[in-house]
Coordinates of C-alpha atoms in Angstrom, one line a residue:
Chain A
M1 CA 11.1 -26.7 -4.1
A2 CA 13.8 -25.5 -1.8
E3 CA 15.0 -25.1 1.7
V4 CA 15.3 -21.6 3.2
E5 CA 17.8 -20.8 5.8
L6 CA 18.7 -17.8 7.9
K7 CA 22.1 -17.5 9.5
N8 CA 22.8 -15.0 12.3
V9 CA 20.4 -12.5 10.7
I10 CA 20.1 -9.1 12.3
K11 CA 17.8 -6.4 11.2
S12 CA 17.0 -3.0 12.7
F13 CA 15.1 0.0 11.5
M14 CA 15.3 3.8 11.9
G15 CA 19.1 3.6 11.9
G16 CA 19.3 1.0 14.7
K17 CA 16.7 2.5 17.0
I18 CA 14.2 -0.3 16.5
T19 CA 15.6 -3.8 16.5
A20 CA 13.3 -6.1 14.4
L21 CA 15.3 -9.3 14.4
Q22 CA 18.2 -10.1 16.7
D23 CA 20.5 -12.9 15.6
I24 CA 18.0 -15.3 13.9
N25 CA 19.2 -18.8 13.1
L26 CA 16.5 -20.7 11.4
K27 CA 16.1 -23.6 8.9
I28 CA 12.8 -23.7 7.1
P29 CA 12.4 -27.3 5.8
N30 CA 11.9 -28.1 2.2
G31 CA 8.4 -28.9 1.0
M32 CA 6.7 -28.1 4.2
F33 CA 4.1 -25.7 5.3
T34 CA 5.9 -23.6 7.9
S35 CA 4.1 -21.0 10.0
I36 CA 5.9 -18.0 11.5
L37 CA 3.8 -17.3 14.6
G38 CA 4.0 -14.4 16.9
P39 CA 2.2 -11.3 18.2
S40 CA 2.3 -8.1 16.1
G41 CA 5.6 -6.4 16.2
C42 CA 7.6 -9.6 16.9
G43 CA 9.5 -9.4 13.6
K44 CA 7.7 -12.1 11.7
T45 CA 6.8 -10.0 8.7
T46 CA 10.3 -8.5 8.6
L47 CA 11.6 -12.1 8.5
L48 CA 9.3 -12.8 5.6
R49 CA 10.4 -9.7 3.8
L50 CA 14.0 -10.6 4.2
V51 CA 13.4 -13.9 2.5
A52 CA 11.5 -12.1 -0.2
G53 CA 14.3 -9.7 -0.7
L54 CA 12.2 -6.6 0.1
E55 CA 14.5 -5.9 3.0
K56 CA 18.2 -6.4 3.3
P57 CA 19.7 -7.8 6.6
D58 CA 22.1 -5.6 8.6
A59 CA 24.2 -8.7 9.2
G60 CA 23.9 -12.4 8.5
E61 CA 22.9 -14.5 5.5
V62 CA 19.7 -15.5 3.9
L63 CA 20.0 -18.8 1.9
I64 CA 17.6 -20.3 -0.6
R65 CA 18.5 -23.8 -1.8
D66 CA 21.9 -23.5 -0.2
S67 CA 23.0 -20.4 -2.0
V68 CA 23.3 -17.0 -0.3
V69 CA 20.7 -14.6 -1.8
N70 CA 21.5 -11.4 0.1
D71 CA 22.3 -9.6 -3.0
V72 CA 19.8 -11.2 -5.3
S73 CA 16.9 -9.0 -6.3
P74 CA 13.4 -10.2 -5.4
R75 CA 12.5 -10.9 -9.0
E76 CA 15.5 -13.2 -9.5
R77 CA 14.8 -15.2 -6.3
N78 CA 12.1 -17.5 -7.7
I79 CA 9.7 -16.8 -4.9
A80 CA 6.2 -15.6 -4.9
M81 CA 4.4 -13.6 -2.2
V82 CA 0.8 -13.2 -1.2
F83 CA 0.3 -9.9 0.6
Q84 CA -2.1 -9.3 3.5
N85 CA -4.0 -6.7 1.4
Y86 CA -3.6 -8.8 -1.7
A87 CA -1.9 -6.0 -3.7
L88 CA -3.7 -6.8 -6.9
Y89 CA -3.2 -4.3 -9.7
P90 CA -6.5 -2.3 -9.7
H91 CA -6.2 -1.3 -13.3
K92 CA -5.7 -4.7 -14.7
R93 CA -8.2 -7.5 -15.2
V94 CA -8.0 -10.7 -13.2
F95 CA -6.4 -12.6 -16.1
E96 CA -3.8 -10.0 -16.5
N97 CA -3.1 -9.8 -12.8
M98 CA -2.2 -13.5 -12.8
A99 CA -0.5 -13.5 -16.2
I100 CA 1.8 -10.5 -15.8
G101 CA 4.5 -12.3 -13.9
L102 CA 4.8 -15.0 -16.6
R103 CA 4.6 -12.4 -19.4
L104 CA 7.5 -10.4 -17.8
R105 CA 9.5 -13.6 -17.7
G106 CA 9.0 -14.1 -21.4
Y107 CA 6.7 -17.2 -21.5
P108 CA 5.0 -17.7 -24.8
E109 CA 1.4 -16.5 -24.9
H110 CA -0.3 -20.0 -25.2
D111 CA 1.7 -21.3 -22.2
I112 CA 0.6 -18.3 -20.2
K113 CA -3.0 -18.9 -21.1
K114 CA -2.8 -22.6 -20.3
K115 CA -1.2 -22.0 -16.9
V116 CA -3.4 -19.1 -15.8
V117 CA -6.6 -21.0 -16.8
G118 CA -5.4 -24.1 -15.1
V119 CA -4.7 -22.3 -11.8
A120 CA -7.9 -20.3 -12.1
R121 CA -9.9 -23.6 -12.5
M122 CA -8.2 -25.0 -9.4
L123 CA -9.1 -21.9 -7.4
K124 CA -12.6 -21.7 -8.9
I125 CA -12.1 -18.2 -10.2
E126 CA -12.2 -19.0 -14.0
D127 CA -15.5 -17.1 -14.3
F128 CA -14.0 -13.8 -13.1
M129 CA -11.1 -13.6 -15.5
E130 CA -12.4 -10.5 -17.3
R131 CA -13.3 -8.6 -14.1
Y132 CA -11.4 -5.9 -12.3
P133 CA -10.2 -6.7 -8.8
K134 CA -12.6 -4.2 -7.2
Q135 CA -15.5 -6.0 -8.7
L136 CA -14.7 -9.1 -6.6
S137 CA -15.4 -10.0 -3.0
G138 CA -12.6 -10.2 -0.5
G139 CA -12.5 -14.0 -0.7
Q140 CA -12.3 -13.9 -4.5
Q141 CA -9.6 -11.2 -4.4
Q142 CA -7.6 -13.4 -2.0
R143 CA -7.9 -16.3 -4.5
V144 CA -6.6 -14.1 -7.3
A145 CA -3.7 -13.0 -5.2
L146 CA -3.0 -16.7 -4.5
G147 CA -3.4 -17.5 -8.1
R148 CA -0.9 -14.9 -9.1
A149 CA 1.6 -16.7 -6.9
L150 CA 0.7 -20.2 -8.0
V151 CA 1.0 -19.6 -11.8
R152 CA 4.6 -18.7 -11.3
E153 CA 5.4 -22.1 -9.8
P154 CA 8.0 -20.6 -7.5
E155 CA 10.4 -22.5 -5.3
V156 CA 9.1 -20.8 -2.2
F157 CA 5.7 -19.3 -1.4
L158 CA 5.6 -16.5 1.1
L159 CA 2.2 -15.7 2.6
D160 CA 1.8 -12.7 4.8
E161 CA -1.4 -13.1 6.9
P162 CA -3.4 -13.8 3.8
L163 CA -6.5 -14.7 5.7
S164 CA -6.7 -11.8 8.1
N165 CA -8.8 -9.6 5.9
L166 CA -11.5 -12.2 5.4
D167 CA -14.6 -12.5 7.5
A168 CA -14.7 -15.5 9.9
Q169 CA -16.7 -17.9 7.7
V170 CA -14.8 -17.4 4.5
R171 CA -11.6 -17.6 6.5
E172 CA -12.4 -21.0 7.9
V173 CA -13.2 -22.4 4.4
T174 CA -10.1 -20.8 2.9
R175 CA -8.0 -22.2 5.7
T176 CA -8.9 -25.7 4.9
E177 CA -8.6 -25.1 1.1
L178 CA -5.2 -23.6 1.5
K179 CA -3.9 -26.5 3.6
R180 CA -5.2 -29.0 1.0
L181 CA -3.8 -27.0 -1.9
F182 CA -0.3 -26.7 -0.5
K183 CA -0.3 -30.3 0.7
D184 CA -1.0 -31.5 -2.9
L185 CA 1.7 -29.1 -4.3
Q186 CA 4.3 -30.2 -1.6
A187 CA 5.5 -26.7 -1.9
T188 CA 7.8 -24.9 0.6
V189 CA 5.5 -22.4 2.2
I190 CA 6.3 -19.7 4.7
Y191 CA 3.1 -18.5 6.3
V192 CA 3.2 -15.5 8.6
T193 CA 0.3 -15.3 11.1
H194 CA -0.5 -14.0 14.5
D195 CA -3.4 -16.4 14.8
Q196 CA -2.3 -19.5 16.7
T197 CA -5.3 -21.5 15.6
E198 CA -4.3 -21.0 11.9
A199 CA -0.7 -21.9 12.7
M200 CA -1.7 -25.1 14.6
M201 CA -4.3 -26.2 12.0
M202 CA -2.4 -25.5 8.8
S203 CA 1.3 -26.1 9.4
D204 CA 3.7 -29.0 9.3
F205 CA 6.2 -26.9 11.1
V206 CA 5.8 -23.8 13.4
V207 CA 8.3 -21.1 14.3
V208 CA 7.2 -19.1 17.4
M209 CA 8.7 -15.7 17.6
N210 CA 8.6 -12.9 20.1
H211 CA 10.6 -9.6 20.4
G212 CA 12.6 -10.4 17.3
T213 CA 13.9 -13.8 18.5
V214 CA 12.8 -17.3 17.7
K215 CA 11.4 -18.9 20.9
Q216 CA 10.7 -22.4 19.6
T217 CA 10.5 -24.4 16.4
G218 CA 8.9 -27.7 15.8
E219 CA 5.7 -29.5 14.8
P220 CA 2.6 -27.8 16.0
I221 CA 1.6 -30.6 18.4
S222 CA 5.1 -30.9 20.0
I223 CA 5.2 -27.2 20.6
Y224 CA 1.8 -27.3 22.1
N225 CA 2.6 -30.2 24.3
D226 CA 6.1 -29.3 25.2
P227 CA 6.6 -25.5 25.3
D228 CA 10.2 -24.4 25.9
H229 CA 9.2 -21.0 27.1
R230 CA 6.5 -19.3 29.1
F231 CA 5.7 -17.1 26.1
V232 CA 5.1 -20.2 23.9
A233 CA 2.9 -21.8 26.5
E234 CA 0.9 -18.6 26.8
F235 CA 0.6 -17.9 23.1
L236 CA -0.4 -21.3 21.9
G237 CA -3.8 -22.8 22.8
T238 CA -7.3 -21.5 22.1
H239 CA -7.8 -21.1 25.8
R240 CA -5.1 -19.3 27.7
I241 CA -2.9 -21.4 30.0
N242 CA -3.3 -21.0 33.7
L243 CA -0.2 -19.5 35.2
L244 CA 0.5 -19.7 38.9
H245 CA 3.1 -17.7 40.7
G246 CA 5.0 -19.6 43.4
R247 CA 8.4 -21.0 44.4
I248 CA 10.1 -24.3 44.6
E249 CA 11.7 -25.4 47.8
Q250 CA 13.3 -28.8 48.0
A251 CA 11.4 -30.1 45.0
K252 CA 8.1 -28.8 46.5
F253 CA 6.0 -26.2 44.7
I254 CA 4.3 -23.7 47.0
S255 CA 2.0 -21.1 45.4
D256 CA 2.5 -17.4 46.5
D257 CA -0.8 -17.5 48.5
G258 CA 0.2 -20.8 50.1
F259 CA -3.0 -22.5 49.0
I260 CA -1.5 -24.9 46.5
V261 CA 1.3 -27.2 47.5
F262 CA 2.5 -30.3 45.7
D263 CA 5.7 -32.3 45.1
T264 CA 7.6 -31.9 41.9
K265 CA 10.7 -33.4 40.4
I266 CA 12.3 -30.0 39.8
K267 CA 15.6 -29.6 41.6
T268 CA 15.9 -25.8 41.0
Q269 CA 15.2 -23.5 43.9
G270 CA 13.5 -20.2 43.7
N271 CA 10.6 -18.4 42.1
V272 CA 8.8 -20.1 39.3
L273 CA 5.6 -20.1 37.3
A274 CA 3.5 -23.2 37.1
G275 CA 1.4 -23.5 33.9
I276 CA -1.5 -25.8 33.5
R277 CA -3.7 -25.8 30.4
P278 CA -7.5 -25.5 31.0
E279 CA -8.2 -28.8 29.4
H280 CA -5.8 -30.6 31.7
I281 CA -7.7 -29.9 34.8
L282 CA -10.6 -32.3 35.5
L283 CA -13.7 -31.5 37.5
S284 CA -13.1 -34.7 39.5
T285 CA -10.6 -36.0 42.0
H286 CA -9.1 -38.6 39.7
K287 CA -5.8 -36.9 39.3
E288 CA -3.1 -36.7 41.9
I289 CA -3.1 -33.0 42.7
P290 CA -6.3 -31.7 44.1
L291 CA -7.8 -28.2 43.6
K292 CA -10.6 -26.9 45.8
G293 CA -12.3 -23.6 45.0
I294 CA -15.5 -21.7 44.2
S295 CA -16.8 -21.3 40.6
V296 CA -17.0 -17.6 39.9
L297 CA -17.7 -17.4 36.1
I298 CA -18.9 -19.8 33.4
E299 CA -18.3 -19.1 29.7
T300 CA -20.1 -21.4 27.4
I301 CA -18.4 -22.4 24.1
G302 CA -21.0 -24.7 22.4
S303 CA -20.5 -28.2 23.7
T304 CA -17.9 -27.2 26.3
H305 CA -17.7 -24.6 29.1
L306 CA -14.8 -22.6 30.4
V307 CA -15.3 -22.4 34.2
S308 CA -13.3 -19.9 36.3
V309 CA -12.6 -21.3 39.7
R310 CA -11.2 -19.2 42.5
V311 CA -8.6 -21.0 44.6
G312 CA -7.1 -18.8 47.3
E313 CA -5.9 -15.7 45.5
N314 CA -5.7 -17.4 42.1
E315 CA -8.3 -18.0 39.5
F316 CA -8.1 -21.1 37.3
K317 CA -9.8 -21.7 34.0
I318 CA -11.1 -25.2 33.5
L319 CA -12.4 -26.6 30.2
T320 CA -15.1 -29.1 30.8
A321 CA -18.1 -30.7 29.1
E322 CA -20.1 -30.7 32.3
T323 CA -22.2 -27.8 33.3
P324 CA -21.3 -26.7 36.9
N325 CA -23.3 -24.2 38.9
L326 CA -22.1 -20.7 39.8
Q327 CA -20.8 -19.9 43.3
K328 CA -20.6 -23.6 44.1
Q329 CA -17.7 -25.4 45.7
I330 CA -15.7 -27.1 43.0
M331 CA -13.5 -30.2 43.4
A332 CA -10.9 -30.4 40.6
S333 CA -7.6 -32.1 40.1
F334 CA -4.7 -32.3 37.7
S335 CA -1.6 -34.5 37.3
L336 CA 1.9 -33.4 37.8
H337 CA 3.0 -34.5 34.4
D338 CA 0.6 -31.8 32.8
V339 CA 2.3 -29.0 34.7
Y340 CA 5.0 -26.9 33.1
F341 CA 7.4 -25.0 35.3
F342 CA 9.0 -21.8 34.0
D343 CA 11.7 -19.7 35.5
D344 CA 10.1 -16.6 36.9
Q345 CA 12.8 -14.2 35.5
S346 CA 13.8 -15.6 32.1
G347 CA 10.6 -17.5 31.4
R348 CA 12.6 -20.5 30.3
R349 CA 11.1 -23.9 30.9
L350 CA 12.4 -25.8 33.9
R351 CA 12.6 -29.5 33.3
P352 CA 12.9 -32.3 35.8
D353 CA 16.3 -33.3 34.3
F354 CA 17.4 -29.7 34.2
F355 CA 20.7 -30.5 35.7
Chain B
M1 CA -35.3 27.4 2.0
K2 CA -31.6 27.0 2.9
K3 CA -31.2 25.2 -0.4
I4 CA -32.8 27.9 -2.4
L5 CA -30.6 30.5 -0.8
L6 CA -27.5 28.4 -1.5
Y7 CA -28.5 28.1 -5.2
I8 CA -29.0 31.9 -5.4
L9 CA -25.6 32.6 -3.9
M10 CA -24.0 30.0 -6.1
G11 CA -25.7 31.6 -9.1
L12 CA -24.3 35.0 -8.2
V13 CA -20.8 33.6 -7.8
I14 CA -21.0 31.9 -11.2
L15 CA -22.3 35.1 -12.8
Y16 CA -19.5 37.1 -11.2
C17 CA -16.9 34.6 -12.5
L18 CA -18.3 34.2 -15.9
F19 CA -19.2 37.8 -16.7
P20 CA -15.8 38.9 -18.0
F21 CA -15.7 35.9 -20.3
F22 CA -19.2 36.5 -21.4
W23 CA -18.3 40.2 -22.1
T24 CA -15.3 39.0 -24.1
I25 CA -17.4 36.7 -26.3
L26 CA -20.0 39.4 -26.9
T27 CA -17.4 42.0 -27.8
A28 CA -15.8 39.6 -30.2
L29 CA -19.0 39.1 -32.0
K30 CA -19.9 42.8 -32.3
P31 CA -19.3 44.7 -35.5
S32 CA -16.6 47.2 -35.0
D33 CA -18.9 50.3 -34.8
E34 CA -20.9 48.8 -32.0
V35 CA -17.8 48.0 -29.9
F36 CA -17.1 51.7 -29.4
S37 CA -20.6 53.1 -29.4
L38 CA -21.8 55.0 -26.4
P39 CA -24.0 54.3 -24.4
V40 CA -22.6 50.8 -24.2
I41 CA -24.6 48.2 -26.2
Y42 CA -24.7 45.1 -24.1
L43 CA -26.3 42.7 -26.5
P44 CA -25.1 43.2 -30.1
K45 CA -27.8 44.0 -32.6
T46 CA -26.1 42.0 -35.3
L47 CA -23.7 39.2 -34.8
S48 CA -20.6 39.4 -37.0
L49 CA -17.5 37.3 -37.5
E50 CA -15.7 40.3 -38.9
N51 CA -13.3 40.5 -35.9
S52 CA -12.4 36.8 -35.9
E53 CA -11.7 37.0 -39.7
N54 CA -9.5 40.0 -39.2
V55 CA -7.4 38.3 -36.6
F56 CA -6.5 35.6 -39.0
S57 CA -6.1 37.8 -42.1
K58 CA -4.1 40.6 -40.7
R59 CA -1.8 38.4 -38.6
P60 CA -0.5 34.8 -38.8
F61 CA -2.7 34.0 -35.8
G62 CA -3.1 30.3 -36.7
R63 CA 0.7 30.1 -36.5
Y64 CA 0.6 31.7 -33.0
I65 CA -1.9 29.1 -31.9
L66 CA 0.2 26.4 -33.3
N67 CA 3.3 27.8 -31.5
S68 CA 1.4 27.9 -28.2
L69 CA 0.2 24.4 -28.7
I70 CA 3.7 23.1 -29.4
V71 CA 5.3 25.0 -26.5
A72 CA 2.5 24.3 -23.9
G73 CA 2.0 20.7 -25.0
G74 CA 5.8 20.0 -25.1
A75 CA 6.4 21.7 -21.8
T76 CA 3.5 19.7 -20.2
A77 CA 4.7 16.4 -21.5
L78 CA 8.3 17.1 -20.5
T79 CA 7.3 18.3 -17.0
L80 CA 5.1 15.3 -16.4
W81 CA 7.7 12.9 -17.6
V82 CA 10.6 14.4 -15.6
A83 CA 8.4 15.0 -12.5
S84 CA 7.3 11.4 -12.6
L85 CA 10.9 10.2 -12.6
I86 CA 11.8 12.5 -9.7
A87 CA 8.6 11.6 -7.7
F88 CA 9.2 7.9 -8.3
H89 CA 12.7 8.2 -6.8
L90 CA 11.5 10.4 -4.0
R91 CA 8.9 7.7 -3.1
S92 CA 11.6 5.2 -2.6
L93 CA 13.4 7.4 -0.1
D94 CA 12.1 7.7 3.4
L95 CA 9.5 10.4 3.9
K96 CA 11.7 12.7 5.9
K97 CA 14.5 12.8 3.3
A98 CA 12.0 13.1 0.5
T99 CA 10.2 16.0 2.1
R100 CA 13.5 17.8 2.6
I101 CA 14.4 17.5 -1.1
Q102 CA 10.9 18.6 -2.0
R103 CA 11.2 21.7 0.1
G104 CA 14.5 22.5 -1.6
L105 CA 12.6 22.3 -4.9
L106 CA 9.9 24.6 -3.7
I107 CA 12.4 27.4 -3.0
G108 CA 12.9 27.5 -6.7
A109 CA 9.2 27.9 -7.2
I110 CA 9.0 31.0 -4.9
I111 CA 11.0 33.1 -7.4
P112 CA 8.7 35.0 -9.8
P113 CA 9.1 33.9 -13.4
A114 CA 9.7 37.5 -14.5
L115 CA 12.8 37.7 -12.4
L116 CA 14.1 34.6 -14.2
A117 CA 13.5 36.0 -17.7
I118 CA 17.0 37.5 -18.1
P119 CA 18.9 34.5 -16.6
F120 CA 16.9 32.2 -18.8
F121 CA 17.7 34.3 -21.8
V122 CA 21.4 34.3 -21.1
V123 CA 21.6 30.5 -20.6
L124 CA 19.4 29.7 -23.6
A125 CA 21.4 32.2 -25.7
K126 CA 24.6 30.3 -24.8
L127 CA 22.8 27.1 -25.8
M128 CA 21.7 28.7 -29.0
L129 CA 18.1 27.9 -28.0
V130 CA 16.6 31.4 -28.2
N131 CA 13.8 31.5 -30.7
H132 CA 13.6 27.7 -30.5
Y133 CA 10.5 25.9 -29.2
F134 CA 12.7 23.7 -27.1
G135 CA 14.3 26.6 -25.3
L136 CA 10.9 27.9 -24.1
I137 CA 9.8 24.4 -23.3
L138 CA 12.9 23.9 -21.1
A139 CA 12.2 27.1 -19.3
Y140 CA 8.5 26.3 -18.7
A141 CA 9.4 22.8 -17.6
A142 CA 11.9 24.2 -15.1
L143 CA 9.3 26.5 -13.6
N144 CA 6.6 23.9 -13.3
L145 CA 8.7 21.0 -12.0
P146 CA 8.5 21.8 -8.3
F147 CA 4.8 21.9 -8.4
A148 CA 4.4 18.8 -10.5
V149 CA 6.9 16.8 -8.4
W150 CA 4.9 17.9 -5.3
M151 CA 1.7 16.6 -6.8
L152 CA 3.0 13.4 -8.2
H153 CA 5.0 12.5 -5.2
A154 CA 1.9 12.9 -3.0
A155 CA 0.0 10.7 -5.5
F156 CA 2.7 8.0 -5.6
R157 CA 2.9 7.9 -1.9
Q158 CA -0.8 7.2 -1.6
L159 CA -0.4 3.9 -3.6
P160 CA 0.0 1.0 -1.2
K161 CA 3.6 0.0 -0.7
E162 CA 2.6 -3.7 -1.3
L163 CA 1.5 -2.9 -4.8
D164 CA 5.0 -1.7 -5.7
E165 CA 6.5 -4.8 -4.0
A166 CA 4.1 -7.1 -5.8
A167 CA 5.3 -5.5 -9.0
L168 CA 8.9 -6.0 -8.0
M169 CA 8.3 -9.7 -7.4
D170 CA 6.3 -10.1 -10.6
G171 CA 9.5 -9.0 -12.3
F172 CA 8.8 -5.4 -13.4
S173 CA 11.8 -3.3 -14.1
P174 CA 11.9 0.1 -12.3
M175 CA 10.7 1.9 -15.4
G176 CA 8.1 -0.8 -15.8
R177 CA 6.8 -0.1 -12.3
L178 CA 6.7 3.6 -13.0
F179 CA 5.0 3.4 -16.4
K180 CA 2.8 0.3 -16.0
I181 CA 1.8 0.6 -12.3
F182 CA 2.4 4.0 -10.8
M183 CA 1.4 6.3 -13.7
P184 CA -1.8 4.5 -14.8
L185 CA -2.9 4.4 -11.1
S186 CA -2.1 8.1 -10.7
R187 CA -4.0 9.2 -13.8
P188 CA -6.3 11.7 -12.0
T189 CA -3.3 13.5 -10.5
L190 CA -1.4 13.3 -13.8
S191 CA -4.5 14.9 -15.5
I192 CA -4.9 17.7 -13.0
T193 CA -1.2 18.5 -13.0
G194 CA -1.1 18.4 -16.7
V195 CA -4.1 20.7 -17.1
L196 CA -2.6 23.3 -14.6
V197 CA 0.8 23.2 -16.2
F198 CA -0.7 23.5 -19.7
I199 CA -2.8 26.5 -18.6
F200 CA 0.3 28.1 -17.1
C201 CA 2.3 27.7 -20.3
W202 CA -0.7 28.8 -22.5
N203 CA -1.1 32.0 -20.6
E204 CA 2.6 32.8 -19.9
F205 CA 3.7 36.1 -21.4
I206 CA 7.1 37.5 -20.2
L207 CA 9.2 34.4 -20.9
A208 CA 7.5 33.8 -24.3
L209 CA 8.2 37.4 -25.3
T210 CA 11.8 37.2 -24.1
L211 CA 12.8 33.8 -25.3
M212 CA 11.0 33.7 -28.6
P213 CA 11.1 37.3 -29.9
S214 CA 10.8 36.6 -33.6
Q215 CA 7.4 37.3 -35.1
L216 CA 6.8 33.8 -36.4
K217 CA 7.5 32.4 -33.0
Y218 CA 5.0 34.5 -31.1
T219 CA 2.8 32.5 -28.7
V220 CA -0.9 33.5 -28.4
P221 CA -0.5 35.9 -25.4
V222 CA 2.4 37.7 -27.1
G223 CA 0.5 37.8 -30.4
I224 CA -2.5 39.3 -28.8
S225 CA -0.5 42.0 -27.1
M226 CA 1.0 42.9 -30.5
L227 CA -2.4 43.4 -32.1
S228 CA -2.7 47.1 -33.0
G229 CA -5.0 49.3 -35.0
A230 CA -4.3 51.8 -37.8
S231 CA -2.7 54.2 -35.3
V232 CA -1.1 53.9 -31.9
Y233 CA -4.2 55.6 -30.4
E234 CA -6.6 53.0 -31.7
I235 CA -6.9 49.8 -29.8
P236 CA -8.7 47.1 -31.7
W237 CA -10.8 45.8 -28.9
G238 CA -13.0 43.8 -31.1
E239 CA -10.1 41.9 -32.6
I240 CA -8.4 41.4 -29.3
N241 CA -11.5 39.9 -27.8
A242 CA -12.0 37.7 -30.8
A243 CA -8.4 36.5 -30.4
V244 CA -8.9 35.8 -26.7
T245 CA -12.1 33.9 -27.4
L246 CA -10.5 31.8 -30.0
T247 CA -7.5 30.9 -27.9
T248 CA -9.6 29.9 -25.0
I249 CA -11.3 27.1 -27.0
P250 CA -8.3 24.7 -27.1
V251 CA -7.9 25.0 -23.3
I252 CA -11.6 24.3 -22.7
L253 CA -11.4 21.3 -25.0
I254 CA -8.3 19.9 -23.2
I255 CA -10.0 20.2 -19.8
A256 CA -13.2 18.7 -21.2
V257 CA -11.2 15.6 -22.4
L258 CA -9.2 15.2 -19.2
Q259 CA -12.2 15.9 -16.9
R260 CA -13.5 12.4 -17.7
W261 CA -10.3 10.9 -16.1
V262 CA -10.4 13.3 -13.2
I263 CA -13.9 12.4 -12.3
E264 CA -13.2 8.7 -12.9
G265 CA -10.4 8.9 -10.5
L266 CA -12.6 10.6 -7.9
T267 CA -15.3 7.9 -8.1
T268 CA -12.9 4.9 -8.0
G269 CA -11.6 6.4 -4.8
A270 CA -15.1 6.6 -3.4
M271 CA -16.0 3.1 -4.5
K272 CA -13.1 1.4 -2.9
G273 CA -13.5 -0.8 0.2

């Protein structure tokens, strides 16, 4: 197991026309399941491919276990990758697909057999060893791809959206299995995904990326509860955060339409965005900041409902277990300490102790 | 109704295409007096192998077939091997650059082979390769490379990039990737390209005549053209047709063998997903 580090890494494509990564500094901790999370085109896959050695950085260094690997070829890096489309060899049987990496590294035949069978049993694919990949379902192919990586016992596992080609049910089961598997292995895993639910549920450590930069790193729950950037606040969370345009004058927040006014501890002046998560607004008046509006839309999600409430010119989404009626007056409230303020221009988080 | 019409039209097309071949076979099987009889006898009254026997007894025709097999087989193998190497490298370049190189290669393919006969002869004479199988093989490979590279490059590009990268990580060497991953997965294209190159070499006349002029090195087309009767005014049509029929058989066999792979390739493509 090994730590992976990127130092001042820059990468662009098309002769500099498209910047994929701009000055990335990142430490991926040893033995942890790390997710690289971001929307498509944010550079997360490029980052993974740099670690894999499939791309070379324009500048900066990639380190695995404290040694620079910029000029080390992929096959000498002791890493294994699971591709989004699995990339199994269509002309080789499952056993051979899994064994080939060991064979090319000169393992003796009985060792290969033992390892492959062991991993196959763990992944419950031992009955398919003589089949060709195209004779397997998507979920089974995914396991084979995973098995191919596992038999190699690499220092670092790289997973590029391995669940995105599976249908919803299989994906959920596999997600749980993957988490358990890698927890038992205590392997260093870099997992690229655009699905924040996956990242939240599976990882020990999350790296949120956007536009080729790292926006925030940390444990999933701390990122969720304490976003550093408007983008992070918006991207994480099953239900999108409510963002309210307004300004702060003498530590008082005033929304653009003037309907919502409350005291804050922010000393900055100027235009800001206030963010409140749907689950932090209560359909009662228990919290200190009141919200009065009309319910305009109710979306039911099993046991809970997402209620859209119109307040002045803004619409708030509120997550609640109660079933309110449509077109009714709603009394809701939230507390100041659940509100995040972001700079309107840069999107950076404004904190009470900002200066 | 529409279907019946379609079948009739298809039948006519097939008849039109196959008639010359049919006529060749019939003529080959006619005794020599029936070949020239007027009015024309379409179906021979008696079948005879006289013409075929003559082809082998009067001339070393077996040797010609062997020559053709060596040259066409060798040229096909060499072309596919070199084209695979080139296509493999082209694939690793970005598409724009690769296409530019490919276009450059195509310019070479525009020149008619007959025009190249003399330059080839001069070069091969300097290399002491005139009348050698290898000389003609080199010439044929050179002529077919642009086409083969084009085909294989397209086939290699179609393979998902991730497959190559997975192979890279599994520890395959570059040649390992080409021979163990790319080529087996491009078998349909390799077969089609191989068949077409083989047929080209099998039928080629001018270069074979120029570059291997000694009697024992004649290839089949050259050998057939040299068949003659007792006098210059007598053309031995029966024997010529017998020779043509006999020399078509290896080509048909090769296509029949490779067709299995071509069709296999077509169906795997259809089954995917």
